[in-house]
CSV table of C-alpha atoms and ligand atoms in Angstrom, one decimal:
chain,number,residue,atom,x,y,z
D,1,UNK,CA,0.0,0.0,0.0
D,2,UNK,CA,1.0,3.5,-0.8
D,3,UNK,CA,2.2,5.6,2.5
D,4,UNK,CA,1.5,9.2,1.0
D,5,UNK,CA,3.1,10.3,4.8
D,6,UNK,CA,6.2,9.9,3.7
D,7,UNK,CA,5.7,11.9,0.7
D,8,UNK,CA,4.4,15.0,2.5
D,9,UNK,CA,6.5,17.6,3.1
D,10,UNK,CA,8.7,17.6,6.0
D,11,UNK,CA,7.0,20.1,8.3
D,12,UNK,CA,3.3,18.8,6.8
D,13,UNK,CA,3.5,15.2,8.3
D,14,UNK,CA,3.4,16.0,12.3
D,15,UNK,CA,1.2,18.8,11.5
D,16,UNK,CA,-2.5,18.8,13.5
D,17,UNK,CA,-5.1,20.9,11.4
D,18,UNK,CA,-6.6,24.1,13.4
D,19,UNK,CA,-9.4,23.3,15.5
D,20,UNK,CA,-12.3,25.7,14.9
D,21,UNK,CA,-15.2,26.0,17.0
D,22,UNK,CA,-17.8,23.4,16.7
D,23,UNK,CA,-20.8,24.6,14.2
D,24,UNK,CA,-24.4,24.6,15.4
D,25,UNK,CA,-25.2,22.1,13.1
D,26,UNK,CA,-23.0,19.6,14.1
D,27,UNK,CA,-24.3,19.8,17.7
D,28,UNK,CA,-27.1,19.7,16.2
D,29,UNK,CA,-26.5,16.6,14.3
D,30,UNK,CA,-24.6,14.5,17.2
D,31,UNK,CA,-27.2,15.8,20.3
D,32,UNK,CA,-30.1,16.0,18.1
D,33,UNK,CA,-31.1,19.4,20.6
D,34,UNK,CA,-31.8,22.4,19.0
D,35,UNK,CA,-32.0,25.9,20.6
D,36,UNK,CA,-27.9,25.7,20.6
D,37,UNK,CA,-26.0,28.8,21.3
D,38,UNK,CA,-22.4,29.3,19.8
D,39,UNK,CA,-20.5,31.7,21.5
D,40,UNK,CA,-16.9,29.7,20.6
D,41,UNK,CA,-15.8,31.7,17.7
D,42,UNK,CA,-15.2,35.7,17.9
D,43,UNK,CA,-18.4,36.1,15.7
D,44,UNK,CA,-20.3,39.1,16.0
D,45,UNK,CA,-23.6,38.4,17.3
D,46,UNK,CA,-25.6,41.5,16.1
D,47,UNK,CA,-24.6,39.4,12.5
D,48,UNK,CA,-23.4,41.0,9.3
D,49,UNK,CA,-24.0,45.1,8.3
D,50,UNK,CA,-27.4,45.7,6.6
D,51,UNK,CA,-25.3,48.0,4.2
D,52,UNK,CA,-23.0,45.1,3.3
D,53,UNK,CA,-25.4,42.4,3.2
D,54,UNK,CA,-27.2,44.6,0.4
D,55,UNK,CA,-23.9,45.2,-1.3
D,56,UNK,CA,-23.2,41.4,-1.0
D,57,UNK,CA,-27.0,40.9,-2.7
D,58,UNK,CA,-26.3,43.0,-5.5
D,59,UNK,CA,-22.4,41.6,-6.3
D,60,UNK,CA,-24.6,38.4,-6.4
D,61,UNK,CA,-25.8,39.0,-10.0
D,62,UNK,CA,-21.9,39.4,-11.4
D,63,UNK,CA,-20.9,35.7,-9.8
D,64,UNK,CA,-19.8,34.5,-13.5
D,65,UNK,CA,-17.3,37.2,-13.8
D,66,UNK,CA,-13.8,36.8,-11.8
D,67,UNK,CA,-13.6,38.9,-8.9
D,68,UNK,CA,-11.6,42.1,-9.2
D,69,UNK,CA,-7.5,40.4,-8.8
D,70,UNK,CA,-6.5,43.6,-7.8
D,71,UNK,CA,-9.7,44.2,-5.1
D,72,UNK,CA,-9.4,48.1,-6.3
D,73,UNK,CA,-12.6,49.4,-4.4
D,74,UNK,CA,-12.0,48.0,-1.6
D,75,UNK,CA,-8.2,49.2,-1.3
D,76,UNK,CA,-9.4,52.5,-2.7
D,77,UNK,CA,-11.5,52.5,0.3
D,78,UNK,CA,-9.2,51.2,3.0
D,79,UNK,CA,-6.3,53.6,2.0
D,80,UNK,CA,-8.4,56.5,2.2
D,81,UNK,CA,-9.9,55.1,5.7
D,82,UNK,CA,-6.0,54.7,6.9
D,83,UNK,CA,-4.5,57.1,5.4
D,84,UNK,CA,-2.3,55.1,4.0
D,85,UNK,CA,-1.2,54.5,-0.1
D,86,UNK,CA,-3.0,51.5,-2.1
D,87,UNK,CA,0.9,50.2,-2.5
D,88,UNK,CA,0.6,49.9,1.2
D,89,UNK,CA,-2.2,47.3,0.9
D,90,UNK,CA,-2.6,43.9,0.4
D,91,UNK,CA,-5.9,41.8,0.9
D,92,UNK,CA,-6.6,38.4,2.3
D,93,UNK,CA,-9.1,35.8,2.3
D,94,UNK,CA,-9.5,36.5,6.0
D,95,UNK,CA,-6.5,37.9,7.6
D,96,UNK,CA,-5.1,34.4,8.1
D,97,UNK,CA,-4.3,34.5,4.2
D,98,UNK,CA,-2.1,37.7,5.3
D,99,UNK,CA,-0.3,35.9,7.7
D,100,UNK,CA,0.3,32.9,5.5
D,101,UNK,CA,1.7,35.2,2.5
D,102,UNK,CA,4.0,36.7,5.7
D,103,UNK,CA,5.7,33.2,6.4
D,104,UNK,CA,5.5,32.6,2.5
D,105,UNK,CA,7.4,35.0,1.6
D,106,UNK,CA,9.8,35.5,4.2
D,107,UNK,CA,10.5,32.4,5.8
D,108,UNK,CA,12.7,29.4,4.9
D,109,UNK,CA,13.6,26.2,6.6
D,110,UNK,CA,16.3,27.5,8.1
D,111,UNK,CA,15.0,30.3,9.6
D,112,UNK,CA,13.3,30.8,13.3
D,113,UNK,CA,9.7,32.3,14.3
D,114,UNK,CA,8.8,33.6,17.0
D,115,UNK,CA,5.9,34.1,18.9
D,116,UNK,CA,4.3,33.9,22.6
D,117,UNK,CA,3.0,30.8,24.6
D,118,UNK,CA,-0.8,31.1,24.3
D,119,UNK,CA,-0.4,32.8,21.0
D,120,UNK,CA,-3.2,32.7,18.5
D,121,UNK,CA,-2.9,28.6,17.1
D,122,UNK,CA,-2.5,29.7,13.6
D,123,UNK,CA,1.3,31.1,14.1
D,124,UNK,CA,2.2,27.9,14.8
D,125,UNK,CA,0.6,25.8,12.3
D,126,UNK,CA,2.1,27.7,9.3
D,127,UNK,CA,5.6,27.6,11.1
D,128,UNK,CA,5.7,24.1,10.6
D,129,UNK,CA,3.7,23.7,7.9
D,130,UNK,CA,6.9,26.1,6.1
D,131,UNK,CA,9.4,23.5,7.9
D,132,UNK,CA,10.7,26.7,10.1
D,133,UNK,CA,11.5,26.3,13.8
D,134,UNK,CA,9.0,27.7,15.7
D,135,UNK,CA,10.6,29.7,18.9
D,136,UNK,CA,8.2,30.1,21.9
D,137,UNK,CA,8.5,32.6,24.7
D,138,UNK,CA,7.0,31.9,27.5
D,139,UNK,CA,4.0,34.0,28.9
D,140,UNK,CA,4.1,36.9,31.7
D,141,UNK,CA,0.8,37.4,32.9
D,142,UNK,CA,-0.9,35.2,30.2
D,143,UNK,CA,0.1,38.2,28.1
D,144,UNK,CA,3.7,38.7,25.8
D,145,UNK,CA,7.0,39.2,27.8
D,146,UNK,CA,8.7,41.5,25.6
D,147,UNK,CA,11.8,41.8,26.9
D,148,UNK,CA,12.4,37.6,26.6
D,149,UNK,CA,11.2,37.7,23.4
D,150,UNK,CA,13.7,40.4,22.3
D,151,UNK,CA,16.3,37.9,24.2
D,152,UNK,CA,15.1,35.1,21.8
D,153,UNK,CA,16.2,37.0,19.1
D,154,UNK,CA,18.9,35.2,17.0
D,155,UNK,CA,20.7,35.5,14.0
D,156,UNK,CA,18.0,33.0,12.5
D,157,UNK,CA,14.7,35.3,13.6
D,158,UNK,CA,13.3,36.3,10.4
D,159,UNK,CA,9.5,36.7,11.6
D,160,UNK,CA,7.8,37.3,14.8
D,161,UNK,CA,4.1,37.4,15.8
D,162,UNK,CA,2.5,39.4,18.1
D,163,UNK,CA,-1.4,39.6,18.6
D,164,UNK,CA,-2.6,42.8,20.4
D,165,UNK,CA,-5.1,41.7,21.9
D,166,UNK,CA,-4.1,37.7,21.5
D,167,UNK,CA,-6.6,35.5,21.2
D,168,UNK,CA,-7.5,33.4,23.9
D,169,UNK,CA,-6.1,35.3,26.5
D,170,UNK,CA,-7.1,38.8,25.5
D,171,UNK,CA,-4.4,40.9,26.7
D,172,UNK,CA,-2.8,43.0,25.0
D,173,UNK,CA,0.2,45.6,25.1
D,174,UNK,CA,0.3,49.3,25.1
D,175,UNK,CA,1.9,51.6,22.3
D,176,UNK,CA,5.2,52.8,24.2
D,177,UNK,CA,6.1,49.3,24.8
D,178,UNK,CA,5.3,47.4,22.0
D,179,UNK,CA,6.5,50.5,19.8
D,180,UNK,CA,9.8,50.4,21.5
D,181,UNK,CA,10.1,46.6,21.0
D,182,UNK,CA,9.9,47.4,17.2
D,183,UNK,CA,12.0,50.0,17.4
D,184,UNK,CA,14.8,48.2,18.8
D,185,UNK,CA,14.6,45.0,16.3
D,186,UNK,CA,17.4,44.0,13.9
D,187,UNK,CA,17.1,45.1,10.4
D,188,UNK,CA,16.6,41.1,9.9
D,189,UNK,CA,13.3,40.7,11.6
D,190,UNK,CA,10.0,41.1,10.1
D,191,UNK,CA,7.4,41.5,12.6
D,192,UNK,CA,3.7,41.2,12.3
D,193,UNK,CA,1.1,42.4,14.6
D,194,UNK,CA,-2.0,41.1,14.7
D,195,UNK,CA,-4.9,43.5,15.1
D,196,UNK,CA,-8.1,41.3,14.2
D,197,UNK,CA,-9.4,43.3,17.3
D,198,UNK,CA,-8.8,46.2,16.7
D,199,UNK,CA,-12.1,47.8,17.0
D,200,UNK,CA,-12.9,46.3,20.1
D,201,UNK,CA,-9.9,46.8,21.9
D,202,UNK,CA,-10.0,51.1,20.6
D,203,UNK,CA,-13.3,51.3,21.6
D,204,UNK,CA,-12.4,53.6,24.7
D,205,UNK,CA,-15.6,51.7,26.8
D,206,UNK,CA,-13.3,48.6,26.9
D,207,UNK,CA,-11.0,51.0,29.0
D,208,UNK,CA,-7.6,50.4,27.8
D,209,UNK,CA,-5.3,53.4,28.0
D,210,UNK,CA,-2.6,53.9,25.4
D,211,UNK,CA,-3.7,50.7,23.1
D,212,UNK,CA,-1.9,51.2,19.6
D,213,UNK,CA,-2.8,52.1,16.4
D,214,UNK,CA,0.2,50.3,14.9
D,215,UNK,CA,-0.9,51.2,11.2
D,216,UNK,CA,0.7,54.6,12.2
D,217,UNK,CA,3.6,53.1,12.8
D,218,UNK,CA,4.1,51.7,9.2
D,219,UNK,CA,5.5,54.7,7.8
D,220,UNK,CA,8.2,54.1,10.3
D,221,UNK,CA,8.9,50.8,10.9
D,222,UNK,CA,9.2,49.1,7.0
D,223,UNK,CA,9.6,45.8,8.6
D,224,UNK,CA,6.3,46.1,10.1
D,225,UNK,CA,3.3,44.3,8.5
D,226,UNK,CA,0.0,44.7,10.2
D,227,UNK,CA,-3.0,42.6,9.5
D,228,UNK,CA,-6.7,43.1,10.2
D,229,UNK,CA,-9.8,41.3,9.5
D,230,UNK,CA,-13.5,42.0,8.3
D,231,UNK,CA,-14.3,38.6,10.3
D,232,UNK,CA,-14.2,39.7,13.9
D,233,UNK,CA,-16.1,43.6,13.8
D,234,UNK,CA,-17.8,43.6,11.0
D,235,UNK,CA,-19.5,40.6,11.3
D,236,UNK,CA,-18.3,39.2,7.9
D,237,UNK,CA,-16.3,35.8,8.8
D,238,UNK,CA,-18.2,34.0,6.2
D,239,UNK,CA,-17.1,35.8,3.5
D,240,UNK,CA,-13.1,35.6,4.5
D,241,UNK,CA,-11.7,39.2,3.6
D,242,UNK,CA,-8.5,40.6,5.8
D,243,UNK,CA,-5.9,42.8,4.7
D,244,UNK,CA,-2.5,43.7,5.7
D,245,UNK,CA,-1.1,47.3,5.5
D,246,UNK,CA,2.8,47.8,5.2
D,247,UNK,CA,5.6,49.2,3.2
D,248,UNK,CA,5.1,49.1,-0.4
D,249,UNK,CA,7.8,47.1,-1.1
D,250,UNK,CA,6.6,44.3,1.5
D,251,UNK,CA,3.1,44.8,0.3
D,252,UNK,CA,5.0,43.7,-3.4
D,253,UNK,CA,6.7,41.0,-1.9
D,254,UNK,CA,3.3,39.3,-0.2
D,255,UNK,CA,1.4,39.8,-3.5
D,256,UNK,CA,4.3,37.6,-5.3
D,257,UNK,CA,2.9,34.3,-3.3
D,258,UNK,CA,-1.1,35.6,-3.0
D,259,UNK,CA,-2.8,33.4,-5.1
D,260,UNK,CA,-4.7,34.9,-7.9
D,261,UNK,CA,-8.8,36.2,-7.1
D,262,UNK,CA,-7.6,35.2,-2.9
D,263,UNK,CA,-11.0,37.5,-1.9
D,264,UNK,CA,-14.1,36.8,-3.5
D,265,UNK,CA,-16.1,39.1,-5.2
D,266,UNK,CA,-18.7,39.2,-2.4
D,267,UNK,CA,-16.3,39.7,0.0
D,268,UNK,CA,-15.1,42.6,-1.4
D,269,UNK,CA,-18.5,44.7,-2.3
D,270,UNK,CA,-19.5,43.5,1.6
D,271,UNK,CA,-16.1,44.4,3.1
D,272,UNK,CA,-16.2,47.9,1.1
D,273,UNK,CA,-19.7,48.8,2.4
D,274,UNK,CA,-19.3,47.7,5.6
D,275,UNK,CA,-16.8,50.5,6.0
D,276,UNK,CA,-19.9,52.8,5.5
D,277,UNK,CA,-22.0,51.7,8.1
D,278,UNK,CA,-21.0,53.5,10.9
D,279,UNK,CA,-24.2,53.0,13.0
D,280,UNK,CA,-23.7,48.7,12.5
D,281,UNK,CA,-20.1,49.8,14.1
D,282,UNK,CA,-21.3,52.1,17.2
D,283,UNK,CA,-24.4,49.0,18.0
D,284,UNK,CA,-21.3,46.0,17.7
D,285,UNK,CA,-19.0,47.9,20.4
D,286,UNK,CA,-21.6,49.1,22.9
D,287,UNK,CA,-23.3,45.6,22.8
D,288,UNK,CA,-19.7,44.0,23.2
D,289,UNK,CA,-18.6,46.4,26.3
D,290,UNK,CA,-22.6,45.8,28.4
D,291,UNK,CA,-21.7,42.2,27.2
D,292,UNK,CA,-18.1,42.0,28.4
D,293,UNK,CA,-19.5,43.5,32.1
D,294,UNK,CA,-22.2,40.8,32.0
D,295,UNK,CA,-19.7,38.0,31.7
D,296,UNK,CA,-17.7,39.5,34.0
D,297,UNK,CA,-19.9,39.8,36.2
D,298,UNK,CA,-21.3,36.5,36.3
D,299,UNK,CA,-18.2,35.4,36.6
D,300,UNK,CA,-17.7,37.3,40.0
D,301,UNK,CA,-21.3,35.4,40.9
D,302,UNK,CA,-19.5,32.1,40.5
D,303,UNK,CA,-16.4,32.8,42.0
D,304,UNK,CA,-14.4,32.4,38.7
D,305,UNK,CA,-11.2,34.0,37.9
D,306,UNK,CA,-10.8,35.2,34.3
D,307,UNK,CA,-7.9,36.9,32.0
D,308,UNK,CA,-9.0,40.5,31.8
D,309,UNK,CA,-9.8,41.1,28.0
D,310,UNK,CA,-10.4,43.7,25.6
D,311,UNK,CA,-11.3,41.9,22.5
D,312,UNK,CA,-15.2,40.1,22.3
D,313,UNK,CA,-14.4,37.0,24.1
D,314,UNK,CA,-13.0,36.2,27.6
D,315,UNK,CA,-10.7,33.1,29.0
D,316,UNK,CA,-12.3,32.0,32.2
D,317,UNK,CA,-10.4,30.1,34.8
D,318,UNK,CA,-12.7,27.6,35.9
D,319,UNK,CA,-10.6,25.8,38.4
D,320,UNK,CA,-10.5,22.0,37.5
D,321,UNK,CA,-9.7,20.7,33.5
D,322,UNK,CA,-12.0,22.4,31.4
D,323,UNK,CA,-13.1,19.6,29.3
D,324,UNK,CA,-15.5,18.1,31.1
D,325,UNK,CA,-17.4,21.1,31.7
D,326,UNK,CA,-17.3,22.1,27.6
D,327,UNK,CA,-18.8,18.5,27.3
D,328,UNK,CA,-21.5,19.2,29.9
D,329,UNK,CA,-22.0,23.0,28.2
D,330,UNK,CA,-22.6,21.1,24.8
D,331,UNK,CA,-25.0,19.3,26.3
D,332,UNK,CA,-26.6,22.1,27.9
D,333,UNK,CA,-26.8,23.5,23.7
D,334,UNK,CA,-23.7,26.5,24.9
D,335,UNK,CA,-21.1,26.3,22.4
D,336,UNK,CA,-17.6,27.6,24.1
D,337,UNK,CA,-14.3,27.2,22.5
D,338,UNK,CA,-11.9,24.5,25.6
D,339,UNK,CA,-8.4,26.1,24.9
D,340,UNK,CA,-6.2,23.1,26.4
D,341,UNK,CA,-4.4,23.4,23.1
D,342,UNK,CA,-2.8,26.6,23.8
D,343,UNK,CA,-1.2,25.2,27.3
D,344,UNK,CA,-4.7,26.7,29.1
D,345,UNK,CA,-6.5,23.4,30.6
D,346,UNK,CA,-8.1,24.8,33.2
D,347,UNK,CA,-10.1,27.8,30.7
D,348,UNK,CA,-12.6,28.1,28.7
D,349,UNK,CA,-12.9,31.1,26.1
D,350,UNK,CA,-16.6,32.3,26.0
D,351,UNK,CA,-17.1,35.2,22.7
D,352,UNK,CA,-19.4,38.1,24.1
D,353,UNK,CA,-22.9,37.0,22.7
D,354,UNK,CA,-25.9,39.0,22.8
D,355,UNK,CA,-27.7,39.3,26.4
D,356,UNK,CA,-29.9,36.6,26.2
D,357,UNK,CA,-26.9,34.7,25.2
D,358,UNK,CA,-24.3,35.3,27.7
D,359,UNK,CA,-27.0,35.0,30.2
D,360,UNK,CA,-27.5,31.5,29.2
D,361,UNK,CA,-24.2,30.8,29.5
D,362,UNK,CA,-23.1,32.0,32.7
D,363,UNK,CA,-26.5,29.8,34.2
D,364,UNK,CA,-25.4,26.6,32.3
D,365,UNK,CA,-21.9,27.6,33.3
D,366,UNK,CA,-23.4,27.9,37.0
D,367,UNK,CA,-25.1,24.3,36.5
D,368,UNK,CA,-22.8,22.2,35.2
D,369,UNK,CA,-20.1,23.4,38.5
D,370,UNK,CA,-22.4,22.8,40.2
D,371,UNK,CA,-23.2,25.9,41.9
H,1,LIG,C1,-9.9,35.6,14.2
H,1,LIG,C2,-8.5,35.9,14.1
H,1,LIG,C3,-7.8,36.2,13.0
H,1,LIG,C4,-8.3,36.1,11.6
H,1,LIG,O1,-9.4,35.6,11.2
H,1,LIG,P1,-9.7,35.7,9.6
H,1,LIG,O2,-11.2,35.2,9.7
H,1,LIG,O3,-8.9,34.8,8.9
H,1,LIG,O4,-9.6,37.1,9.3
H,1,LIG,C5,-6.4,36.5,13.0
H,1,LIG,N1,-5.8,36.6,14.2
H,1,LIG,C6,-6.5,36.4,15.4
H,1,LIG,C7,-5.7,36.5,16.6
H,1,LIG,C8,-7.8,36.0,15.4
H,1,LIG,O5,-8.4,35.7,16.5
């Protein structure tokens, strides 16, 4: 019999797949409940834009054609936003595509990337998958220790991750520090920051002082690529748009491995319009702050300890292994996201869902402690 393992490439064959968050229909499916809650995957829970879902509708019609390679609107769009040139731009399906062209295009198997402990489980999956050697710093506070990731850096360093917030643990670093980490890299080092959060985590009701805008920082730092997403926010995650805003020569070098029509065409009239709707924004971040308190809250009511967070979804420390009680919360029809995989086995992550929602969490949470 043909063993295709051995034919994979080297980093391929150990490699685990990423671990989304269970969809409602598969619950659905293997409990045969209904009434099922997902609150496992960052989603917004006020759904999609009403603007974008009518620019979505109408793109509709022009399926047959190939999307727009060059996604013109919507860099047209995004530039002016950020203030920023087009050359600066560089789109994604989803922001994960952004980080892939990243270790595409930089990284070889000799080289080293580096990232946190309990850092977002895509970094590490296209580490390997690109035969690198992944370096992992450990965690201070659940959140990045600068200064030992700056010790980690070696001759071999050619990329480096930071999420701000990271996902699970939702902390994040402020702009003097993080800016001064940049600052102080070898010419060598690319370094990506993650914002998929960043409306969240700017919205001031979330109340962290001195969170970045590290788009600003592009015109100084040309090593710096910094990726966002229309999945997270704008409610979009279906439709897999992202984009990544850097120097222009960068932005050249990331389109080299982008494969051609990477963003669909309804992604793109969505994303575009999306921009628009200013009142979809204001409704997403005031429902995510009451909702963050709520959880918080309730978490207080059941004597849990969680990771303070500024992004739509919060690590709780529950105490005991976690994976028992996502078992029990399944069955309950709550849909969390059990982190064990990112060295957390005591937390859950629970995504801000609307009252109603987190409500019904924190009581099934409640039951199935035991309190
Ligand atoms: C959700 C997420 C992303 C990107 O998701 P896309 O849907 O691919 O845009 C990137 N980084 C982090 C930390 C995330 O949580």
């Amino acid at each position: 019999m043909t063993d295709f393992l051995h034919l994979a490439a080297p980093g391929v064959r150990q490699l685990k797949p990423y671990q989304p968050g269970k969809p409602i229909e598969e619950l659905e499916r293997e409990l045969g409940i209904s009434n099922i809650i997902k609150l496992a995957s960052n989603e917004n829970p006020l759904g999609p834009s009403p603007l974008a879902l009518t620019a979505a509708r109408a793109a509709l019609e022009d399926v047959w054609l190939y999307p727009d390679g060059n996604g013109f609107v919507l860099k047209d769009r995004l530039a002016a936003k950020l203030g920023v040139a087009m050359e600066q731009l560089i789109l994604g399906n989803g922001s994960s595509d952004v980080l892939e062209f990243a270790v595409r295009a930089f990284v070889t198997p000799q080289d080293e990337v580096l990232f946190s402990e309990h850092a977002f489980a895509v970094y590490p999956i296209l580490t390997q998958a690109a035969g690198a050697k992944a370096v992992v710093v450990p965690a201070k506070d659940w959140g990045h220790d600068l200064a030992a990731m700056r010790a980690a850096v070696t001759e071999r360093t050619r990329l480096i991750f930071i999420a701000n917030p990271n996902n699970p643990t939702g902390t994040w670093l402020p702009a003097a520090e993080l800016e001064a980490f940049i600052a102080g890299l070898p010419e060598h080092v690319m370094v990506l920051v993650d914002e998929a959060y960043f409306e969240y985590a700017s919205d001031p009701a979330m109340g962290a002082r001195d969170y970045p805008d590290a788009v600003a920082w592009v015109g100084r730092y040309p090593n710096l690529v910094v990726a966002r997403t229309f999945s997270k926010c704008y409610g979009l995650a279906g439709l897999r748009v992202g984009y990544g805003v850097c120097h222009p020569q960068v932005a050249d070098l990331l389109n080299r491995v982008r494969p051609p029509f990477n963003v669909n065409s309804l992604g793109l009239a969505a994303a575009a319009a999306a921009l628009d709707d200013v009142e979809h924004l204001q409704q997403t971040l005031e429902l995510n702050a009451a909702g963050m308190r709520q959880l918080v809250a309730g978490f207080a009511s059941l004597d849990l300890r969680h990771i303070s967070s500024i992004g739509n979804f919060v690590s709780v420390d529950t105490g005991r292994p976690a994976a028992p009680l996502y078992d029990a919360l399944l069955k309950e029809g709550v849909i969390v996201r059990p982190v064990a995989n990112y060295g957390m086995p005591n937390h859950l992550r629970v995504t801000v869902g609307l009252p109603e929602e987190n409500d019904r969490f924190i009581a099934a949470l409640g039951k199935v402690l035991g309190r």
